[in-house]
PDB file of C-alpha atoms and ligand atoms in Angstrom:
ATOM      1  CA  UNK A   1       8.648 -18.723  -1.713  1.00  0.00           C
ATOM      2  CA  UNK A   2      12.453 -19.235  -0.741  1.00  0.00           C
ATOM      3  CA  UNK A   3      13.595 -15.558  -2.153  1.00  0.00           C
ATOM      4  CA  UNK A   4      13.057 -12.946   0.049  1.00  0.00           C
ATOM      5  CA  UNK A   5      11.795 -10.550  -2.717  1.00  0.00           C
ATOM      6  CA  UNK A   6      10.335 -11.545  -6.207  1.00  0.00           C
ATOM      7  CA  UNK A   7       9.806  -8.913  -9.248  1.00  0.00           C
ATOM      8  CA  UNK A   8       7.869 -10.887 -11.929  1.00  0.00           C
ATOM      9  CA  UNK A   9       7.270  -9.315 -15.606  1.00  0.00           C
ATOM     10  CA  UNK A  10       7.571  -6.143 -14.452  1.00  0.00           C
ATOM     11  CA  UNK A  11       6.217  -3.463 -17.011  1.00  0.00           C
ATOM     12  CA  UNK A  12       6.119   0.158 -16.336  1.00  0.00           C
ATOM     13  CA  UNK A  13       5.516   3.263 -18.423  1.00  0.00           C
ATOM     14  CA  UNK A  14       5.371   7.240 -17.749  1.00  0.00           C
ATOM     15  CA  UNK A  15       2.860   8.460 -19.616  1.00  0.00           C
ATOM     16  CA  UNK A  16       2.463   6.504 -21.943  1.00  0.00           C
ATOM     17  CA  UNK A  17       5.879   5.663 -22.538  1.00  0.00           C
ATOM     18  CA  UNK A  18       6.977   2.154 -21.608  1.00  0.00           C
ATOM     19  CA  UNK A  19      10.233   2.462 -19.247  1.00  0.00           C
ATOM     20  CA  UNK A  20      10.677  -1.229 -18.205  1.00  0.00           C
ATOM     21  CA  UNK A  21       9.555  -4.426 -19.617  1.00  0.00           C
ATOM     22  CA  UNK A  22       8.893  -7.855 -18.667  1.00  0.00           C
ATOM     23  CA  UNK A  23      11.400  -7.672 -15.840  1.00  0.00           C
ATOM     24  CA  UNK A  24      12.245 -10.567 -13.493  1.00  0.00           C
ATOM     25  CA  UNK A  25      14.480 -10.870 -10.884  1.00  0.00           C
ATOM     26  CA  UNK A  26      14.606 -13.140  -7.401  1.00  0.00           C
ATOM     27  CA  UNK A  27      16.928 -11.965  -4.484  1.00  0.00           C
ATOM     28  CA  UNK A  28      17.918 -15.216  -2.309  1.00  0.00           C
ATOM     29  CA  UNK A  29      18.511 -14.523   1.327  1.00  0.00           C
ATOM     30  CA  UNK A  30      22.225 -13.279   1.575  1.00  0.00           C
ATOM     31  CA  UNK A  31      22.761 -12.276  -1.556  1.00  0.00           C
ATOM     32  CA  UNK A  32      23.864  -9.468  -3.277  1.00  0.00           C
ATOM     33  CA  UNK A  33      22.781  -8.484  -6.881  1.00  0.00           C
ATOM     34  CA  UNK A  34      23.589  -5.331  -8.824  1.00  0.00           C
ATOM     35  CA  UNK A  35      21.682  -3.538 -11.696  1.00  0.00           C
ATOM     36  CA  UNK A  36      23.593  -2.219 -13.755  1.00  0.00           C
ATOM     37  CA  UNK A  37      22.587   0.398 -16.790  1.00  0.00           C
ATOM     38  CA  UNK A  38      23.188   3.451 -18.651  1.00  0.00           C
ATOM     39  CA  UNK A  39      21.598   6.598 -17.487  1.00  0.00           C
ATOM     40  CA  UNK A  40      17.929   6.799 -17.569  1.00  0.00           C
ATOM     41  CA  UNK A  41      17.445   3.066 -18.100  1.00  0.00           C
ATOM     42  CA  UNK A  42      15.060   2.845 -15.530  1.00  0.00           C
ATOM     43  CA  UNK A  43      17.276   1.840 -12.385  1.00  0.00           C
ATOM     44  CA  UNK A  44      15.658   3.796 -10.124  1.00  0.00           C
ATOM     45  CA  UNK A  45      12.383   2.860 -11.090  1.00  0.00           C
ATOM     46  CA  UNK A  46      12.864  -0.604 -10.772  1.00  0.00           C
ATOM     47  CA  UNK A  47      14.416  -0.067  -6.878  1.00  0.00           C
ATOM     48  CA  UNK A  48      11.309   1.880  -6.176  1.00  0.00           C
ATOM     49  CA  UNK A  49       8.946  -0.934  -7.306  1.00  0.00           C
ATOM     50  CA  UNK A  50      10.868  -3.549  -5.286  1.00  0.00           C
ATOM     51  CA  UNK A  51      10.447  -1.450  -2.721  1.00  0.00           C
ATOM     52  CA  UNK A  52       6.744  -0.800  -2.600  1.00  0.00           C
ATOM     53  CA  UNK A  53       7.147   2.733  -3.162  1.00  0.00           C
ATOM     54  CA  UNK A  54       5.136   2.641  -6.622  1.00  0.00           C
ATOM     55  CA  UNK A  55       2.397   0.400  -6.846  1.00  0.00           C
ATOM     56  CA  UNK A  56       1.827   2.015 -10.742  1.00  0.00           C
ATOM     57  CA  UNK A  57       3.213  -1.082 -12.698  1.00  0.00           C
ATOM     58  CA  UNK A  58       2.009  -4.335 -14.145  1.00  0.00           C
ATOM     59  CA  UNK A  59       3.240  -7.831 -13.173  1.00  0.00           C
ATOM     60  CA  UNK A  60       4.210  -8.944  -9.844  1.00  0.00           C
ATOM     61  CA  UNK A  61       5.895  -8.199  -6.728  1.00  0.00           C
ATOM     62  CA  UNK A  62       6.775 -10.304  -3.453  1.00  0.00           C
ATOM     63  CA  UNK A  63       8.134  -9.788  -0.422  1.00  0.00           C
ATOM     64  CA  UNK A  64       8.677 -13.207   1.709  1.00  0.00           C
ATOM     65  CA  UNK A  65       6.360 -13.252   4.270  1.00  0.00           C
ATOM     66  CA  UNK A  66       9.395 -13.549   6.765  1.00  0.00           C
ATOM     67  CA  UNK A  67      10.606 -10.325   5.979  1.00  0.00           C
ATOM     68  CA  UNK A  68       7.686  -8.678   8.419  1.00  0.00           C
ATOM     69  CA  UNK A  69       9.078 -10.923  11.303  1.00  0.00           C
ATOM     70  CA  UNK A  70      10.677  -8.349  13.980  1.00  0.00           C
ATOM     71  CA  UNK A  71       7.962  -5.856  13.757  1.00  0.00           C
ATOM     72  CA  UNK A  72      10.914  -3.579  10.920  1.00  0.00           C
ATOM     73  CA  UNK A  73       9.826  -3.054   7.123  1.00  0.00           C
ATOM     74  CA  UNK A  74      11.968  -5.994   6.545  1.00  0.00           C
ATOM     75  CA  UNK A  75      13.522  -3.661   3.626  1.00  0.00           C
ATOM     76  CA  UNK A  76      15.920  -0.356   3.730  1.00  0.00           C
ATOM     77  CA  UNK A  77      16.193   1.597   1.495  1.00  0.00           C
ATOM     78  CA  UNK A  78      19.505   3.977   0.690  1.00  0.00           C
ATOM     79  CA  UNK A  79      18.844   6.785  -2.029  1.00  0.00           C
ATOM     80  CA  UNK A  80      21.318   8.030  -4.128  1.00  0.00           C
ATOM     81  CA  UNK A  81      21.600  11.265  -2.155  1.00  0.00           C
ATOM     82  CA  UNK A  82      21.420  10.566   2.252  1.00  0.00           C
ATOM     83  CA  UNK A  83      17.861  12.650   2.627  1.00  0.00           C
ATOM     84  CA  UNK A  84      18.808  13.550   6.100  1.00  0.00           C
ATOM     85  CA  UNK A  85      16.634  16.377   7.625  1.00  0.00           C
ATOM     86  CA  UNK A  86      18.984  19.563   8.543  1.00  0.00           C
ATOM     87  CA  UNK A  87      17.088  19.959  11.617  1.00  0.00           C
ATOM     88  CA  UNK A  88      17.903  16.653  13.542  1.00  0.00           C
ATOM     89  CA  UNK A  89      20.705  15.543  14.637  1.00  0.00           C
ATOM     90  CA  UNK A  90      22.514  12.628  13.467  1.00  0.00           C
ATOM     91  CA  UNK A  91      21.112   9.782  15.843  1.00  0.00           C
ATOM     92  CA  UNK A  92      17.647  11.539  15.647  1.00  0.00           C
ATOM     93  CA  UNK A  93      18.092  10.849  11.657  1.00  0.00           C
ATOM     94  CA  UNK A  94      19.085   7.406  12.368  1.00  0.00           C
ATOM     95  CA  UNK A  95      16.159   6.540  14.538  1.00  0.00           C
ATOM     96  CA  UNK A  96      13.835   8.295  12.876  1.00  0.00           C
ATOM     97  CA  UNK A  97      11.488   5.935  12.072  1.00  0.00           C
ATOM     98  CA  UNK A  98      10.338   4.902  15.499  1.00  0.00           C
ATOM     99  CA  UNK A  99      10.812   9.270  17.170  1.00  0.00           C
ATOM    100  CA  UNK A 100      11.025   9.808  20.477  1.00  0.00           C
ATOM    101  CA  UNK A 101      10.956   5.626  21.544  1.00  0.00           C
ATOM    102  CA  UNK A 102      14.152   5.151  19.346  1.00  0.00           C
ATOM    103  CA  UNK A 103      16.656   2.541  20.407  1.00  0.00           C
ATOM    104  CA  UNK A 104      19.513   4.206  21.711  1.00  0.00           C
ATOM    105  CA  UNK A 105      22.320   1.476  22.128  1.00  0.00           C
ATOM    106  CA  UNK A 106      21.312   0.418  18.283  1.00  0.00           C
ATOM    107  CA  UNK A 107      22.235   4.026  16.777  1.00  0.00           C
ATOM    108  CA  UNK A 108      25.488   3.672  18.866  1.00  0.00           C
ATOM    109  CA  UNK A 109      26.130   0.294  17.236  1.00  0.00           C
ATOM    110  CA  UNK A 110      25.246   0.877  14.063  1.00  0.00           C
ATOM    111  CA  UNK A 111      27.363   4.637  14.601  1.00  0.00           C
ATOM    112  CA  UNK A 112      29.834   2.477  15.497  1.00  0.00           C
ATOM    113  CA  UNK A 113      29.533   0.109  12.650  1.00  0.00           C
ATOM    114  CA  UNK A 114      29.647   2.706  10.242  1.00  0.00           C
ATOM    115  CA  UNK A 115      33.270   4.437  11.370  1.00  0.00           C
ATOM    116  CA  UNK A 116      30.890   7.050  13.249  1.00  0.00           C
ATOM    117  CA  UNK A 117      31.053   6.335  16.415  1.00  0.00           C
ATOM    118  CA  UNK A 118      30.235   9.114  19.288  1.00  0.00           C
ATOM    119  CA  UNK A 119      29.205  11.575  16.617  1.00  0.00           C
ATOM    120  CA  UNK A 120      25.302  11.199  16.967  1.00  0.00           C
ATOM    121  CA  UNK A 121      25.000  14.930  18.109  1.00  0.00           C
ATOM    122  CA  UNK A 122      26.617  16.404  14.713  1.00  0.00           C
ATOM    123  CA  UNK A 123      23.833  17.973  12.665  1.00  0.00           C
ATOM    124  CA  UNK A 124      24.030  17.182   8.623  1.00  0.00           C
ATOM    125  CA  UNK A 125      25.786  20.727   7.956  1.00  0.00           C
ATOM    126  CA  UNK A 126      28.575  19.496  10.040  1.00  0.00           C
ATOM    127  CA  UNK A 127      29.390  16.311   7.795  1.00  0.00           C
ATOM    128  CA  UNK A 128      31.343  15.504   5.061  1.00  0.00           C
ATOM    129  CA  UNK A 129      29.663  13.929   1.932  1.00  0.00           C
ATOM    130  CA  UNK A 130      31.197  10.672   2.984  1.00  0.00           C
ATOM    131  CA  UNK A 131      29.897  10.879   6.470  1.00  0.00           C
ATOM    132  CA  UNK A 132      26.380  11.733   5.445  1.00  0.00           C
ATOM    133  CA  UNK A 133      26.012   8.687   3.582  1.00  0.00           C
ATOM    134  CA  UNK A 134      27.459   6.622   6.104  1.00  0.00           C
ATOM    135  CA  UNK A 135      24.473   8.017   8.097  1.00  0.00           C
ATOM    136  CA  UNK A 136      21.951   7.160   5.368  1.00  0.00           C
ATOM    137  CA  UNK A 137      23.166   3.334   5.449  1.00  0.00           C
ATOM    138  CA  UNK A 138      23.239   3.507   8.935  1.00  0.00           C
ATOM    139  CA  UNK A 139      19.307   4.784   8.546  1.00  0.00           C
ATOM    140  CA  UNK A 140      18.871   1.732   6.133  1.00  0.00           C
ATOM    141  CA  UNK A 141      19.926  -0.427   8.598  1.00  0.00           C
ATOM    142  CA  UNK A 142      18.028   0.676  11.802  1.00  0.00           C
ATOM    143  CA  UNK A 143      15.063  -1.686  10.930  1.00  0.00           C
ATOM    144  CA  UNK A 144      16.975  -4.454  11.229  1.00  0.00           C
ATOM    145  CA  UNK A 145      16.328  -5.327   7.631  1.00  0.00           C
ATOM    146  CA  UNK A 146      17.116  -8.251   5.722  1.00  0.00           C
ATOM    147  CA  UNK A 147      16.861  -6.997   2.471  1.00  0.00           C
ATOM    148  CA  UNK A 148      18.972  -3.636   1.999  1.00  0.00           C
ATOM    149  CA  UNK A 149      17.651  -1.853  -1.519  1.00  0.00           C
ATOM    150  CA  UNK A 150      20.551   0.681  -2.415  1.00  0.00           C
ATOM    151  CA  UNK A 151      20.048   3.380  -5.356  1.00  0.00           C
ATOM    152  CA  UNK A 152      23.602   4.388  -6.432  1.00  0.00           C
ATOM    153  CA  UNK A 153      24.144   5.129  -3.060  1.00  0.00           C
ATOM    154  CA  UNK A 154      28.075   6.228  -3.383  1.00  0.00           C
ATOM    155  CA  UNK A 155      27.840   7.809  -6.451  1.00  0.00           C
ATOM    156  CA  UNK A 156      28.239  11.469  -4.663  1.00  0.00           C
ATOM    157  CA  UNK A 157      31.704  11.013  -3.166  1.00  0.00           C
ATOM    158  CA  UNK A 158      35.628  10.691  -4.534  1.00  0.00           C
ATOM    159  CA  UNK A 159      36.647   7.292  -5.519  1.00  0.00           C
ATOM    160  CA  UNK A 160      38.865   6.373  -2.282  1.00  0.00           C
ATOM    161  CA  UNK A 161      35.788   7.321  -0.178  1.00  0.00           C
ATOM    162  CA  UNK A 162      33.823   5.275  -2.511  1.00  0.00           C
ATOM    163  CA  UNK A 163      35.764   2.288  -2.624  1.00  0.00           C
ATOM    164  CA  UNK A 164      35.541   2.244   1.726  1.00  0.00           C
ATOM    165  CA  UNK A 165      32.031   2.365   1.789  1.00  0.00           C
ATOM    166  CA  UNK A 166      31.947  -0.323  -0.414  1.00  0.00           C
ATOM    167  CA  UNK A 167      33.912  -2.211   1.271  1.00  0.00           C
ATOM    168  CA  UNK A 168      32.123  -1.161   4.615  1.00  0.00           C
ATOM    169  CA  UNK A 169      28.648  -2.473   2.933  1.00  0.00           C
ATOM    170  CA  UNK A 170      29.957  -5.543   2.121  1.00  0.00           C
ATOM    171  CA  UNK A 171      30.738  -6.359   5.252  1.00  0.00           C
ATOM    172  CA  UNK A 172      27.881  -5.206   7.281  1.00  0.00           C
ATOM    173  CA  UNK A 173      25.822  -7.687   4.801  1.00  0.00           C
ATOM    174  CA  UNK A 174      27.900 -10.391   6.101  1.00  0.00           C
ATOM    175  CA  UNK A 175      27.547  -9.812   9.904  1.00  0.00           C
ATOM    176  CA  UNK A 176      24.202  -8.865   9.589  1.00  0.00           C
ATOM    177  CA  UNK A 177      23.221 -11.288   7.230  1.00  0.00           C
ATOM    178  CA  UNK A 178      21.918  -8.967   4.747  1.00  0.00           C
ATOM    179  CA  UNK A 179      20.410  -9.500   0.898  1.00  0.00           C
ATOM    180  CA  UNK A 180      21.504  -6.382  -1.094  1.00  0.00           C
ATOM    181  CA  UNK A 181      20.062  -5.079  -4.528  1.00  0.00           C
ATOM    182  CA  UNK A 182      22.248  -1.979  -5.657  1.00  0.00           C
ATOM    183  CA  UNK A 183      21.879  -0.133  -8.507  1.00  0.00           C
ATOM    184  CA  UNK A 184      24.841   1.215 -10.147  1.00  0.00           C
ATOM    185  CA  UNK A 185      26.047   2.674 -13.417  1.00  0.00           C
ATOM    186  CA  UNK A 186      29.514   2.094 -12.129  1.00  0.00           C
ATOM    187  CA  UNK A 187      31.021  -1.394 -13.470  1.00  0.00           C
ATOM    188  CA  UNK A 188      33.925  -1.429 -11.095  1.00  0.00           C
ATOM    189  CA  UNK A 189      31.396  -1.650  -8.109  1.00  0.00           C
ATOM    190  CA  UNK A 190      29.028  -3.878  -9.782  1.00  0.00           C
ATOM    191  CA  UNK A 191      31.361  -6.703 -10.387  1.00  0.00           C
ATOM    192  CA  UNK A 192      33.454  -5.918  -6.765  1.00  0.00           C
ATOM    193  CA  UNK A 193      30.250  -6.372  -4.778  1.00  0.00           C
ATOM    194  CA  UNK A 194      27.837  -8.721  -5.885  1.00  0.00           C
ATOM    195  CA  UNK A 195      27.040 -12.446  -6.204  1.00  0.00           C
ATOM    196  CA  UNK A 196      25.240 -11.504  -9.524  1.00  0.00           C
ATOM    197  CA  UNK A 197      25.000  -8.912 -11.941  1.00  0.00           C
ATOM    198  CA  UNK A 198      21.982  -7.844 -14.211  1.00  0.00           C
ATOM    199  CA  UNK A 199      22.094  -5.807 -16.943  1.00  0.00           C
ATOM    200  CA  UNK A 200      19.257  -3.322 -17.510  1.00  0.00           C
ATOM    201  CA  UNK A 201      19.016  -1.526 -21.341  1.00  0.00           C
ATOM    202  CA  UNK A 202      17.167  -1.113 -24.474  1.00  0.00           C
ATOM    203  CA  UNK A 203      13.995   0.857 -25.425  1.00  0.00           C
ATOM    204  CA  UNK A 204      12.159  -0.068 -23.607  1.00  0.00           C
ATOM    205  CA  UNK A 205      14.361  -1.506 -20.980  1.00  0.00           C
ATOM    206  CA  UNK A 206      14.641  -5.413 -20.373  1.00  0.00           C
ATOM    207  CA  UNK A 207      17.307  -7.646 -18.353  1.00  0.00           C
ATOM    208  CA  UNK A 208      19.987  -8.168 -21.326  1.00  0.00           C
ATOM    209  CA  UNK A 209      22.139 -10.104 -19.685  1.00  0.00           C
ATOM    210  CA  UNK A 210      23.411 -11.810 -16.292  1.00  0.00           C
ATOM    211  CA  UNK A 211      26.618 -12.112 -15.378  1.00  0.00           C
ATOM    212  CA  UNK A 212      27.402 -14.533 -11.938  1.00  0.00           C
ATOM    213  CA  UNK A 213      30.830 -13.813 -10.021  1.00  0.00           C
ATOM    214  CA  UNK A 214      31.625 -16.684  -8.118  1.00  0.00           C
ATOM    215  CA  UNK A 215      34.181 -15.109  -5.948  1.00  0.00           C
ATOM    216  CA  UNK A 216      34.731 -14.835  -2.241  1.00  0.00           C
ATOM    217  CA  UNK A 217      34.731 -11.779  -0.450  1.00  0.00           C
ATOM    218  CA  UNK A 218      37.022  -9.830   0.165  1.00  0.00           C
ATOM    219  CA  UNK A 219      38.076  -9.833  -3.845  1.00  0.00           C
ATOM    220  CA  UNK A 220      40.924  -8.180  -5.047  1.00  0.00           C
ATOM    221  CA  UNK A 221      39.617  -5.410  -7.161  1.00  0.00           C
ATOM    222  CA  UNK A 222      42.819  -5.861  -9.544  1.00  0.00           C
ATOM    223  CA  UNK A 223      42.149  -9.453  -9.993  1.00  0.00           C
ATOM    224  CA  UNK A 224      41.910 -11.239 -13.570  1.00  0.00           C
ATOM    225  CA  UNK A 225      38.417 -12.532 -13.077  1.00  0.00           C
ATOM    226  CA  UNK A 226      36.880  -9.427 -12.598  1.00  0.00           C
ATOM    227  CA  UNK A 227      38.787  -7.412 -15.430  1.00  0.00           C
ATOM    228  CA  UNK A 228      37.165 -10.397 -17.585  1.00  0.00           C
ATOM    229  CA  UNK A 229      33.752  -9.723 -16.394  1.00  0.00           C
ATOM    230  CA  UNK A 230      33.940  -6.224 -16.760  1.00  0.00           C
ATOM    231  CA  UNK A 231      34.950  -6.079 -20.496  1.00  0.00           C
ATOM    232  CA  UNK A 232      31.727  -9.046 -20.702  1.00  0.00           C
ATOM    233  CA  UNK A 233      29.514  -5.873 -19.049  1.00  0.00           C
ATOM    234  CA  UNK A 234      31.318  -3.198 -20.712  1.00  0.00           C
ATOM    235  CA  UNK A 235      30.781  -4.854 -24.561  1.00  0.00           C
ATOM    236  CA  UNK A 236      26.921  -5.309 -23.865  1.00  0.00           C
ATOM    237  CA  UNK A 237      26.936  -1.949 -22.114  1.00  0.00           C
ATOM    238  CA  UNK A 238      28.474  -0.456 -25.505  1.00  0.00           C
ATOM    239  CA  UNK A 239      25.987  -2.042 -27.486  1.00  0.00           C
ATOM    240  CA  UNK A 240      23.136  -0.702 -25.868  1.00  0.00           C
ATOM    241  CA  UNK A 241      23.939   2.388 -25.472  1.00  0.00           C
ATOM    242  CA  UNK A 242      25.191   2.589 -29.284  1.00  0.00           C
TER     243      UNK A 242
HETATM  244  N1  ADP B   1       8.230  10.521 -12.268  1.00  0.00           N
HETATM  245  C1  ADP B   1       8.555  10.397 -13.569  1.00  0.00           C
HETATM  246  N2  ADP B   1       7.735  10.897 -14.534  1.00  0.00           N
HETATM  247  C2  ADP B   1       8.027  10.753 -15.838  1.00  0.00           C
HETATM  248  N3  ADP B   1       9.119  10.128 -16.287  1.00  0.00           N
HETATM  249  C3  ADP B   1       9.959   9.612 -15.394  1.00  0.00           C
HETATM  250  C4  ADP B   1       9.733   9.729 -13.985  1.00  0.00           C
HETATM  251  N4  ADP B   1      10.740   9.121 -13.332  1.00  0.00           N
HETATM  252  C5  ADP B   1      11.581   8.653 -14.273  1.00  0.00           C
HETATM  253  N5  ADP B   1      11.120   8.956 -15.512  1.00  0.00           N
HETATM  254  C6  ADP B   1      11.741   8.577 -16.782  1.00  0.00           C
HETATM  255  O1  ADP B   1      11.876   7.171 -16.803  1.00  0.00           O
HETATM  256  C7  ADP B   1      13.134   6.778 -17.306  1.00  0.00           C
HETATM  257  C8  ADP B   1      13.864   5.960 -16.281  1.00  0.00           C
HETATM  258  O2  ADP B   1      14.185   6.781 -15.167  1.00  0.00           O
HETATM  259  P1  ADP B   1      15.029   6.247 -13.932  1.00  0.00           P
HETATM  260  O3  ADP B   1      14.355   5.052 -13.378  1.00  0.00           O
HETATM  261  O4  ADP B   1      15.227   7.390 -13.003  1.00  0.00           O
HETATM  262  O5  ADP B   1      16.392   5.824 -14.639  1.00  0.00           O
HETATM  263  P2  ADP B   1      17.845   5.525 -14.009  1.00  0.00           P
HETATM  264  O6  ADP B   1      17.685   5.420 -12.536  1.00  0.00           O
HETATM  265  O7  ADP B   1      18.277   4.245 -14.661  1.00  0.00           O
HETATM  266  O8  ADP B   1      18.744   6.642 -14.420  1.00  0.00           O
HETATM  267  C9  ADP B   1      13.846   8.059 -17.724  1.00  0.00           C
HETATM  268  O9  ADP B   1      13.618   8.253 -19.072  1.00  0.00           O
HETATM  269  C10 ADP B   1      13.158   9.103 -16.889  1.00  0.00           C
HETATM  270  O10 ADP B   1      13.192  10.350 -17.538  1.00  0.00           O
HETATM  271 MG1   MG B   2      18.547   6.510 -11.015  1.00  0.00          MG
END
């Protein structure tokens, strides 16, 4: 298996009621996919799945055996909202994984890498929304993971925040050497971040359509390529949700 994670056929239902169906998707080492999908398409579902955190579907699921290597999960995860707890501080979030034994000089670096440096003592009340979620990708990456599974994860702050931590994501799955699969409702951050773009919709919910964006990083969010393959995303996007 050369991808790091593997989602075969995926079907999935809630009572009943399918939610997801015959999904496939392969993340290559170093890459960076997004799903993207109206409301209630069954994003989140899907993350949780690749993640192992519901084993209540049919079809397959596989993590590369060399994403156990280094003793880490080999996979962080980064919810939608950070999840820290109130009671610990901000390092003690970080490194919460592994208590008391935490690495110290890591939660400084990845502080650091995150525009945070210093500011492990702050407790959660004390940050902004921004800051919190720079926590909760700091969190993702503690593990040392090489797959980073991200739920929406900046849809809770104002666009110029937003568009930083995108930018700050991007670049810590370069110099880490990171595989990302984000899911988004937001087209603008689909087609600025990834290598590939899925398209999640229907009733039930199947992969309409991939779009690839064979641009360099760092892209020019203005640029003419990825206006075009936004109004591609935005005309299937219409149509499903019609
Ligand atoms: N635990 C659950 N029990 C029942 N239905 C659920 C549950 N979680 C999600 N759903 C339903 O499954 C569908 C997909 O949900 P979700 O994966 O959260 O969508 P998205 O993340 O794309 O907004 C929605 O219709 C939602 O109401
Ligand atoms: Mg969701």
């Amino acid at each position: 298996m050369s991808a790091l994670l593997e989602l075969r056929d995926i079907r999935k239902s809630y009572a009943g009621v399918r939610v997801l169906d015959d999904v496939s998707l392969a993340l290559a080492p170093g890459e960076i996919i997004s799903l993207l999908g109206p409301s209630g398409c069954g994003k989140s579902t899907l993350l949780r799945i690749a993640a192992g955190l519901d084993q209540d579907f049919t079809g397959g699921l596989a993590h590369n055996p060399l994403l156990d290597f280094g003793g880490g999960s080999g996979i962080g995860v980064v919810f939608q909202e950070p999840r820290l707890l109130p009671w610990l501080n901000v390092a003690q979030n970080i490194g919460f994984a592994e208590g008391r034994a935490a690495d110290g000089a890591w939660i400084e670096q990845l502080l650091a890498d995150v525009g945070l440096g210093g500011q492990g003592d702050k407790l959660p009340k004390q940050l902004s929304g921004g800051m919190a979620q720079r926590v909760a990708i700091a969190r993702g990456l503690y593990q040392r993971p090489q797959v980073l599974l991200l739920d929406e994860p900046f849809s809770a702050v104002d666009a110029f925040t937003r568009m930083k931590l995108q930018d700050l994501v991007v670049h810590l799955a370069d110099a880490y050497g990171i595989a990302l699969l984000l899911v988004t409702h937001d087209l603008d951050e689909a087609f600025y971040l990834s290598d590939r773009v899925l398209i999640l919709g229907g009733s039930p919910s199947r992969i309409q359509r991939e779009l690839a964006v064979p641009l360099p990083h760092p892209r020019d969010r203005r640029s003419a390529e990825l206006a075009y393959l936004r109004g591609e995303a935005l005309t299937e996007l219409t149509e499903l949700t019609l």
